[in-house]
Amino acid sequence: MNKAPEHTDPVQREITRRTIVSFTIFFICIASGIYLFSRLYSEPQSADKVQPTLRKVLVANEKLFSLFYSKTRLAKTFKKSDVAIKARVNGGVGMEGTLDTVIWRLKVVRNPGDTLILTLNDLKALPKTEVVFDFKCVEGWSQVTYWGGVRFSDFLKKYNLVAQSCKHYVGMTTPDGTYYVGNDMPSMLQPQTLLCYELNGKPLPQNQGYPLRLIIPVKYGIKHLKRIGTMFFSNEKPADYWAEKGYDYYSGL
Ligand SMILES: Nc1nc2c(c(=O)[nH]1)N[C@H]1C(S)=C(S)[C@@H](COP(=O)(O)O)O[C@H]1N2
Ligand SMILES: [Mo]
């Protein structure tokens, strides 16, 4: 009689064939996903606490993004009316106690054994630049904030730090040396990067880096070192607090 017409119906046969193919592909994808995931997570972590494969991806990203990086590309700026009423405070490493500008000095290591020593007034004597931008923390929050200080590139020019500006990196540490960051020179020379001494037109609060902090809008918050003590220049990547804990060294936006 009319038995099993689906075996001979070409449409039905095609549907069956496609269903089998789809499920096979589906299971292959799931299986390879599980395989790759377990391989990645069983990789021994290297000294920087990241699996070597993930580190390779971060390094590749960094190379790719630095190809497109331009010193003239600006971070998006905002109007002062967009500024958050209360600037959030985050991260207190190297911020113990209060700091007095009677004793504080900025130490600029021009070369090993040759350190320029500056007061806050020396920096305030330079032209002031302001920036209102969206400050982003890797923890997942962001806030429009308003900062003022000396453009890093103006500072280098004023103090004739020409040879230093040819180095690949700038390192900074808090006076007690417990928080430290390294930033690449192209990002430091970007015109919105400030040696910053003001928040909302007033001196920085102690917990936000008084008397001097870095503001570098092309980077995540981890790179904006608060309470600068010492600054130095080098062709090797300076030590970096969060990079040592596995975060991306570049941390660009
Ligand atoms: N000295 C010092 N600077 C620091 C940190 C820190 O712990 N110590 N934390 C960083 C992080 S993770 C962020 S998000 C910003 C926060 O700056 P804010 O307190 O002005 O919001 O400071 C950065 N600079
Ligand atoms: Mo952060």
Short mmCIF file of C-alpha atoms in Angstrom, two decimals, residues 58 73 75 90 133-142 179 181-184 187 213-225 240 242 247-253:
data_model
loop_
_atom_site.label_atom_id
_atom_site.label_comp_id
_atom_site.label_asym_id
_atom_site.label_seq_id
_atom_site.Cartn_x
_atom_site.Cartn_y
_atom_site.Cartn_z
CA LEU A 58 46.54 40.24 24.63
CA ARG A 73 43.32 61.06 18.19
CA ALA A 75 39.39 60.89 23.78
CA ASN A 90 38.67 54.10 43.91
CA PHE A 133 36.14 63.08 29.83
CA ASP A 134 34.53 59.76 30.70
CA PHE A 135 36.82 58.13 33.28
CA LYS A 136 36.59 54.34 32.92
CA CYS A 137 37.59 51.75 35.49
CA VAL A 138 38.20 48.13 34.49
CA GLU A 139 35.84 47.15 37.30
CA GLY A 140 33.03 48.25 35.05
CA TRP A 141 32.02 51.76 36.09
CA SER A 142 32.61 55.04 34.33
CA TYR A 179 51.71 51.64 43.50
CA VAL A 181 52.53 52.13 36.52
CA GLY A 182 54.19 52.19 33.13
CA ASN A 183 52.67 54.02 30.15
CA ASP A 184 53.84 54.02 26.54
CA SER A 187 49.91 57.82 24.98
CA ARG A 213 48.31 62.56 39.81
CA LEU A 214 48.34 61.33 36.27
CA ILE A 215 45.29 61.80 34.03
CA ILE A 216 45.63 59.83 30.82
CA PRO A 217 42.19 59.70 29.12
CA VAL A 218 43.22 57.15 26.47
CA LYS A 219 43.73 54.54 29.23
CA TYR A 220 41.65 52.73 31.84
CA GLY A 221 41.68 54.06 35.43
CA ILE A 222 44.37 51.64 36.63
CA LYS A 223 46.94 53.67 34.65
CA HIS A 224 46.00 57.06 36.21
CA LEU A 225 48.46 56.88 39.10
CA ASP A 240 53.19 47.93 36.58
CA TRP A 242 48.03 45.69 37.83
CA TYR A 247 45.74 42.82 33.66
CA ASP A 248 46.61 44.03 30.18
CA TYR A 249 49.78 46.17 30.29
CA TYR A 250 48.56 48.48 27.54
CA SER A 251 45.02 48.96 29.01
CA GLY A 252 44.11 51.39 26.23
CA LEU A 253 40.62 52.52 25.33
#
